[in-house]
PDB file of C-alpha atoms in Angstrom:
ATOM      1  CA  MET A   1      86.220  97.215 196.089  1.00 60.00           C
ATOM      2  CA  HIS A   2      82.628  96.245 195.306  1.00 66.00           C
ATOM      3  CA  PRO A   3      82.159  96.530 191.538  1.00 61.00           C
ATOM      4  CA  THR A   4      78.666  96.738 190.115  1.00 68.00           C
ATOM      5  CA  ARG A   5      79.811  96.779 186.493  1.00 69.00           C
ATOM      6  CA  GLY A   6      82.518  94.905 184.618  1.00 71.00           C
ATOM      7  CA  VAL A   7      84.897  95.819 181.850  1.00 75.00           C
ATOM      8  CA  LYS A   8      84.350  94.962 178.213  1.00 76.00           C
ATOM      9  CA  GLN A   9      85.954  91.890 176.653  1.00 72.00           C
ATOM     10  CA  GLY A  10      89.489  92.804 175.544  1.00 77.00           C
ATOM     11  CA  CYS A  11      89.623  96.013 177.579  1.00 82.00           C
ATOM     12  CA  PRO A  12      93.285  96.863 178.403  1.00 83.00           C
ATOM     13  CA  LEU A  13      92.250  97.638 181.974  1.00 84.00           C
ATOM     14  CA  SER A  14      90.981  94.081 182.536  1.00 79.00           C
ATOM     15  CA  PRO A  15      94.370  92.342 183.035  1.00 78.00           C
ATOM     16  CA  LEU A  16      95.559  95.092 185.382  1.00 81.00           C
ATOM     17  CA  LEU A  17      92.449  94.840 187.550  1.00 79.00           C
ATOM     18  CA  PHE A  18      92.683  91.064 187.611  1.00 76.00           C
ATOM     19  CA  SER A  19      96.374  91.228 188.520  1.00 78.00           C
ATOM     20  CA  LEU A  20      95.697  93.618 191.385  1.00 80.00           C
ATOM     21  CA  ASN A  21      92.869  91.411 192.623  1.00 78.00           C
ATOM     22  CA  ILE A  22      94.784  88.115 192.433  1.00 80.00           C
ATOM     23  CA  ASN A  23      98.174  89.430 193.595  1.00 79.00           C
ATOM     24  CA  ASP A  24      97.990  87.882 197.077  1.00 82.00           C
ATOM     25  CA  ILE A  25      97.179  84.349 195.868  1.00 81.00           C
ATOM     26  CA  ASP A  26     100.560  83.288 197.340  1.00 77.00           C
ATOM     27  CA  ASN A  27      98.933  83.300 200.788  1.00 77.00           C
ATOM     28  CA  ILE A  28      96.897  80.150 200.118  1.00 79.00           C
ATOM     29  CA  ALA A  29      99.742  77.701 199.584  1.00 71.00           C
ATOM     30  CA  GLU A  30     102.778  76.077 201.126  1.00 67.00           C
ATOM     31  CA  GLY A  31     103.964  74.457 197.923  1.00 62.00           C
ATOM     32  CA  ALA A  32     105.495  71.274 196.623  1.00 63.00           C
ATOM     33  CA  ILE A  33     109.034  70.342 197.536  1.00 62.00           C
ATOM     34  CA  THR A  34     111.361  70.473 194.551  1.00 63.00           C
ATOM     35  CA  GLY A  35     114.781  68.983 193.947  1.00 61.00           C
ATOM     36  CA  ILE A  36     116.435  72.164 195.215  1.00 70.00           C
ATOM     37  CA  ALA A  37     116.827  72.529 198.988  1.00 74.00           C
ATOM     38  CA  GLY A  38     114.500  75.152 200.426  1.00 74.00           C
ATOM     39  CA  VAL A  39     112.657  75.759 197.137  1.00 74.00           C
ATOM     40  CA  HIS A  40     108.912  75.124 197.210  1.00 75.00           C
ATOM     41  CA  VAL A  41     106.630  75.695 194.235  1.00 78.00           C
ATOM     42  CA  SER A  42     103.043  76.272 195.297  1.00 80.00           C
ATOM     43  CA  HIS A  43     101.408  77.326 192.069  1.00 81.00           C
ATOM     44  CA  MET A  44     101.759  78.486 188.503  1.00 81.00           C
ATOM     45  CA  LEU A  45      99.630  81.463 187.548  1.00 80.00           C
ATOM     46  CA  TYR A  46      99.243  82.909 184.083  1.00 76.00           C
ATOM     47  CA  VAL A  47      96.412  85.307 183.396  1.00 71.00           C
ATOM     48  CA  ASP A  48      93.384  83.435 184.772  1.00 73.00           C
ATOM     49  CA  ASN A  49      94.929  79.935 184.716  1.00 79.00           C
ATOM     50  CA  LEU A  50      96.016  78.626 188.101  1.00 83.00           C
ATOM     51  CA  THR A  51      97.828  75.342 188.717  1.00 84.00           C
ATOM     52  CA  LEU A  52      98.332  74.262 192.331  1.00 86.00           C
ATOM     53  CA  LEU A  53     101.195  71.909 193.243  1.00 83.00           C
ATOM     54  CA  THR A  54     101.783  69.819 196.362  1.00 82.00           C
ATOM     55  CA  ASN A  55     103.566  66.633 197.340  1.00 80.00           C
ATOM     56  CA  GLU A  56     100.799  65.389 199.646  1.00 82.00           C
ATOM     57  CA  PRO A  57      97.065  64.978 198.927  1.00 84.00           C
ATOM     58  CA  ARG A  58      96.060  66.481 202.293  1.00 85.00           C
ATOM     59  CA  ASP A  59      98.072  69.618 201.446  1.00 85.00           C
ATOM     60  CA  MET A  60      96.214  69.891 198.143  1.00 86.00           C
ATOM     61  CA  GLN A  61      92.817  69.815 199.857  1.00 89.00           C
ATOM     62  CA  ILE A  62      94.000  72.471 202.316  1.00 88.00           C
ATOM     63  CA  MET A  63      95.088  74.661 199.388  1.00 88.00           C
ATOM     64  CA  LEU A  64      91.790  74.087 197.576  1.00 90.00           C
ATOM     65  CA  SER A  65      89.831  75.014 200.703  1.00 91.00           C
ATOM     66  CA  ARG A  66      91.903  78.174 201.064  1.00 89.00           C
ATOM     67  CA  LEU A  67      91.343  78.904 197.370  1.00 90.00           C
ATOM     68  CA  ALA A  68      87.571  78.678 197.869  1.00 91.00           C
ATOM     69  CA  VAL A  69      87.752  81.176 200.752  1.00 91.00           C
ATOM     70  CA  PHE A  70      90.111  83.422 198.769  1.00 89.00           C
ATOM     71  CA  ALA A  71      87.776  83.418 195.752  1.00 88.00           C
ATOM     72  CA  ARG A  72      84.704  84.084 197.885  1.00 90.00           C
ATOM     73  CA  ASN A  73      86.412  87.022 199.638  1.00 89.00           C
ATOM     74  CA  LYS A  74      87.490  88.482 196.280  1.00 85.00           C
ATOM     75  CA  HIS A  75      84.073  87.892 194.685  1.00 83.00           C
ATOM     76  CA  LEU A  76      85.669  85.516 192.173  1.00 83.00           C
ATOM     77  CA  ILE A  77      84.326  82.207 190.931  1.00 86.00           C
ATOM     78  CA  VAL A  78      86.399  79.041 190.626  1.00 88.00           C
ATOM     79  CA  ASN A  79      85.243  77.306 187.469  1.00 89.00           C
ATOM     80  CA  THR A  80      85.112  73.758 188.825  1.00 89.00           C
ATOM     81  CA  SER A  81      83.695  72.383 185.565  1.00 88.00           C
ATOM     82  CA  ASN A  82      86.953  73.419 183.904  1.00 85.00           C
ATOM     83  CA  SER A  83      89.177  72.284 186.800  1.00 88.00           C
ATOM     84  CA  VAL A  84      90.879  68.898 186.948  1.00 87.00           C
ATOM     85  CA  VAL A  85      93.137  66.871 189.202  1.00 88.00           C
ATOM     86  CA  VAL A  86      96.160  65.054 187.827  1.00 86.00           C
ATOM     87  CA  HIS A  87      97.861  62.911 190.441  1.00 83.00           C
ATOM     88  CA  PHE A  88     101.371  62.453 189.037  1.00 79.00           C
ATOM     89  CA  ASN A  89     103.272  59.185 189.312  1.00 69.00           C
ATOM     90  CA  SER A  90     100.495  57.392 191.151  1.00 71.00           C
ATOM     91  CA  VAL A  91      99.019  53.979 190.520  1.00 71.00           C
ATOM     92  CA  GLY A  92      95.480  53.242 191.597  1.00 70.00           C
ATOM     93  CA  PHE A  93      95.374  56.007 194.215  1.00 73.00           C
ATOM     94  CA  GLU A  94      93.018  58.855 193.408  1.00 79.00           C
ATOM     95  CA  PRO A  95      92.048  60.977 196.402  1.00 86.00           C
ATOM     96  CA  VAL A  96      88.873  63.026 196.085  1.00 89.00           C
ATOM     97  CA  PHE A  97      89.318  66.797 196.059  1.00 91.00           C
ATOM     98  CA  ASP A  98      86.684  69.496 196.154  1.00 92.00           C
ATOM     99  CA  VAL A  99      86.472  73.263 195.903  1.00 92.00           C
ATOM    100  CA  GLY A 100      83.573  74.857 197.717  1.00 88.00           C
ATOM    101  CA  GLY A 101      81.680  71.553 197.782  1.00 90.00           C
ATOM    102  CA  ALA A 102      82.165  70.766 194.081  1.00 92.00           C
ATOM    103  CA  THR A 103      84.178  67.589 193.444  1.00 92.00           C
ATOM    104  CA  LEU A 104      86.979  67.942 190.917  1.00 92.00           C
ATOM    105  CA  GLN A 105      87.323  65.355 188.170  1.00 90.00           C
ATOM    106  CA  HIS A 106      90.447  63.194 187.780  1.00 87.00           C
ATOM    107  CA  LYS A 107      92.276  63.169 184.454  1.00 88.00           C
ATOM    108  CA  ASP A 108      95.358  61.440 183.070  1.00 86.00           C
ATOM    109  CA  SER A 109      96.662  64.720 181.654  1.00 87.00           C
ATOM    110  CA  PHE A 110      96.075  68.448 181.625  1.00 83.00           C
ATOM    111  CA  ARG A 111      96.969  71.333 179.353  1.00 81.00           C
ATOM    112  CA  TYR A 112      98.776  74.353 180.742  1.00 78.00           C
ATOM    113  CA  LEU A 113      99.767  77.169 178.380  1.00 73.00           C
ATOM    114  CA  GLY A 114      99.535  74.883 175.375  1.00 72.00           C
ATOM    115  CA  MET A 115     101.690  72.105 176.846  1.00 77.00           C
ATOM    116  CA  VAL A 116     100.110  68.786 177.788  1.00 82.00           C
ATOM    117  CA  TYR A 117     101.380  67.182 180.993  1.00 82.00           C
ATOM    118  CA  TYR A 118     100.686  63.491 181.588  1.00 85.00           C
ATOM    119  CA  ARG A 119     100.286  61.807 184.978  1.00 84.00           C
ATOM    120  CA  THR A 120     103.185  59.485 184.090  1.00 83.00           C
ATOM    121  CA  LEU A 121     105.395  62.540 183.476  1.00 78.00           C
ATOM    122  CA  ASN A 122     106.102  61.223 179.975  1.00 79.00           C
ATOM    123  CA  MET A 123     107.837  64.288 178.550  1.00 75.00           C
ATOM    124  CA  ALA A 124     108.523  62.562 175.224  1.00 77.00           C
ATOM    125  CA  LYS A 125     104.752  62.262 174.738  1.00 79.00           C
ATOM    126  CA  SER A 126     104.352  65.927 175.741  1.00 77.00           C
ATOM    127  CA  ALA A 127     107.095  66.859 173.277  1.00 75.00           C
ATOM    128  CA  GLU A 128     105.337  65.100 170.419  1.00 78.00           C
ATOM    129  CA  HIS A 129     102.117  66.921 171.228  1.00 77.00           C
ATOM    130  CA  ALA A 130     103.885  70.303 171.315  1.00 74.00           C
ATOM    131  CA  ALA A 131     105.824  69.715 168.085  1.00 78.00           C
ATOM    132  CA  ARG A 132     102.689  69.051 166.012  1.00 81.00           C
ATOM    133  CA  PRO A 133     101.741  72.727 165.402  1.00 80.00           C
ATOM    134  CA  PHE A 134     105.311  73.511 164.315  1.00 81.00           C
ATOM    135  CA  LEU A 135     105.453  70.627 161.859  1.00 86.00           C
ATOM    136  CA  ALA A 136     101.934  71.324 160.595  1.00 88.00           C
ATOM    137  CA  SER A 137     102.709  74.992 159.918  1.00 88.00           C
ATOM    138  CA  ALA A 138     105.948  74.060 158.106  1.00 89.00           C
ATOM    139  CA  TYR A 139     104.020  71.585 155.966  1.00 91.00           C
ATOM    140  CA  ARG A 140     101.321  74.163 155.142  1.00 91.00           C
ATOM    141  CA  ILE A 141     103.950  76.715 154.077  1.00 90.00           C
ATOM    142  CA  ARG A 142     105.706  74.148 151.884  1.00 90.00           C
ATOM    143  CA  ARG A 143     102.369  73.223 150.259  1.00 93.00           C
ATOM    144  CA  PHE A 144     101.437  76.902 149.781  1.00 92.00           C
ATOM    145  CA  VAL A 145     104.790  77.630 148.097  1.00 91.00           C
ATOM    146  CA  ARG A 146     104.320  74.683 145.725  1.00 92.00           C
ATOM    147  CA  GLU A 147     100.671  75.461 144.913  1.00 94.00           C
ATOM    148  CA  HIS A 148     101.444  79.105 144.117  1.00 92.00           C
ATOM    149  CA  ALA A 149     104.674  78.422 142.210  1.00 91.00           C
ATOM    150  CA  LEU A 150     106.765  80.436 144.663  1.00 89.00           C
ATOM    151  CA  ALA A 151     109.768  78.090 144.748  1.00 86.00           C
ATOM    152  CA  ASP A 152     111.822  80.612 142.722  1.00 88.00           C
ATOM    153  CA  ARG A 153     111.098  83.345 145.297  1.00 87.00           C
ATOM    154  CA  PRO A 154     113.051  82.303 148.416  1.00 86.00           C
ATOM    155  CA  HIS A 155     112.407  85.616 150.170  1.00 87.00           C
ATOM    156  CA  THR A 156     108.675  84.820 150.138  1.00 88.00           C
ATOM    157  CA  SER A 157     109.259  81.371 151.627  1.00 86.00           C
ATOM    158  CA  LEU A 158     111.510  82.846 154.294  1.00 88.00           C
ATOM    159  CA  TRP A 159     108.959  85.529 155.153  1.00 89.00           C
ATOM    160  CA  LEU A 160     106.186  82.928 155.426  1.00 89.00           C
ATOM    161  CA  ALA A 161     108.363  80.729 157.627  1.00 87.00           C
ATOM    162  CA  LYS A 162     109.310  83.680 159.833  1.00 87.00           C
ATOM    163  CA  THR A 163     105.678  84.710 160.165  1.00 88.00           C
ATOM    164  CA  TYR A 164     103.992  81.339 160.656  1.00 83.00           C
ATOM    165  CA  VAL A 165     106.444  78.503 161.322  1.00 84.00           C
ATOM    166  CA  ILE A 166     108.847  80.075 163.790  1.00 82.00           C
ATOM    167  CA  PRO A 167     106.158  81.329 166.230  1.00 81.00           C
ATOM    168  CA  ALA A 168     104.476  77.907 166.184  1.00 77.00           C
ATOM    169  CA  GLY A 169     107.825  76.259 166.867  1.00 73.00           C
ATOM    170  CA  MET A 170     108.926  78.596 169.605  1.00 74.00           C
ATOM    171  CA  TYR A 171     105.786  78.077 171.653  1.00 67.00           C
ATOM    172  CA  GLY A 172     106.868  75.699 174.405  1.00 59.00           C
ATOM    173  CA  SER A 173     110.126  74.835 172.620  1.00 61.00           C
ATOM    174  CA  GLN A 174     112.134  74.944 175.833  1.00 57.00           C
ATOM    175  CA  VAL A 175     110.238  71.836 176.897  1.00 53.00           C
ATOM    176  CA  TRP A 176     109.762  69.840 173.716  1.00 52.00           C
ATOM    177  CA  ALA A 177     112.828  70.612 171.603  1.00 55.00           C
ATOM    178  CA  GLY A 178     115.343  68.744 173.751  1.00 56.00           C
ATOM    179  CA  TYR A 179     113.290  65.568 173.717  1.00 53.00           C
ATOM    180  CA  TRP A 180     112.540  65.913 170.008  1.00 52.00           C
ATOM    181  CA  PHE A 181     116.201  66.160 169.024  1.00 59.00           C
ATOM    182  CA  LEU A 182     117.336  63.445 171.452  1.00 58.00           C
ATOM    183  CA  ALA A 183     114.816  61.076 169.869  1.00 59.00           C
ATOM    184  CA  GLY A 184     116.297  61.761 166.402  1.00 57.00           C
ATOM    185  CA  ARG A 185     113.089  63.226 164.977  1.00 53.00           C
ATOM    186  CA  GLN A 186     114.643  66.367 163.516  1.00 50.00           C
ATOM    187  CA  GLY A 187     114.494  65.011 159.935  1.00 49.00           C
ATOM    188  CA  VAL A 188     113.975  67.143 156.868  1.00 39.00           C
ATOM    189  CA  LEU A 189     110.479  68.573 156.499  1.00 39.00           C
TER     190      LEU A 189
END
């Protein structure tokens, strides 16, 4: 396929074409060893966000080199200015990684699908970050109800909570909720 024209922003065909084009990304990676025997996780892919995972720095550079070849063959561009390296549970050791000759910057954390992951694997800190939108939306609804004298209309408050608070709370809740409740932070809003 050698396209000479693209699709418009928001076109329903765009995700399908991207999915068909990126479908064989599995071929670039071996994957990180997990706590389950025989299970290796090489990457996380959601829409156009790709996270590569390895246990060894040399394996990461191999995957990045393969990614550069993969992207070139598919006529894709790896946005290295928006790409970072987070070397988890390491102290003072920061290997240099590059994609197609461009060196990737090191960070102490990265955001993936709205969740922030820290190099120290501090999930309590990640949980606090993820809980902020939920608490902020609950506070805004409470303030709106007070400012518009809607306290005597519980159905309105419930509808507002269902529409705004619950979606904000559900986003990433599988990760943050357990830590939030274990820390005793589930107080009254």
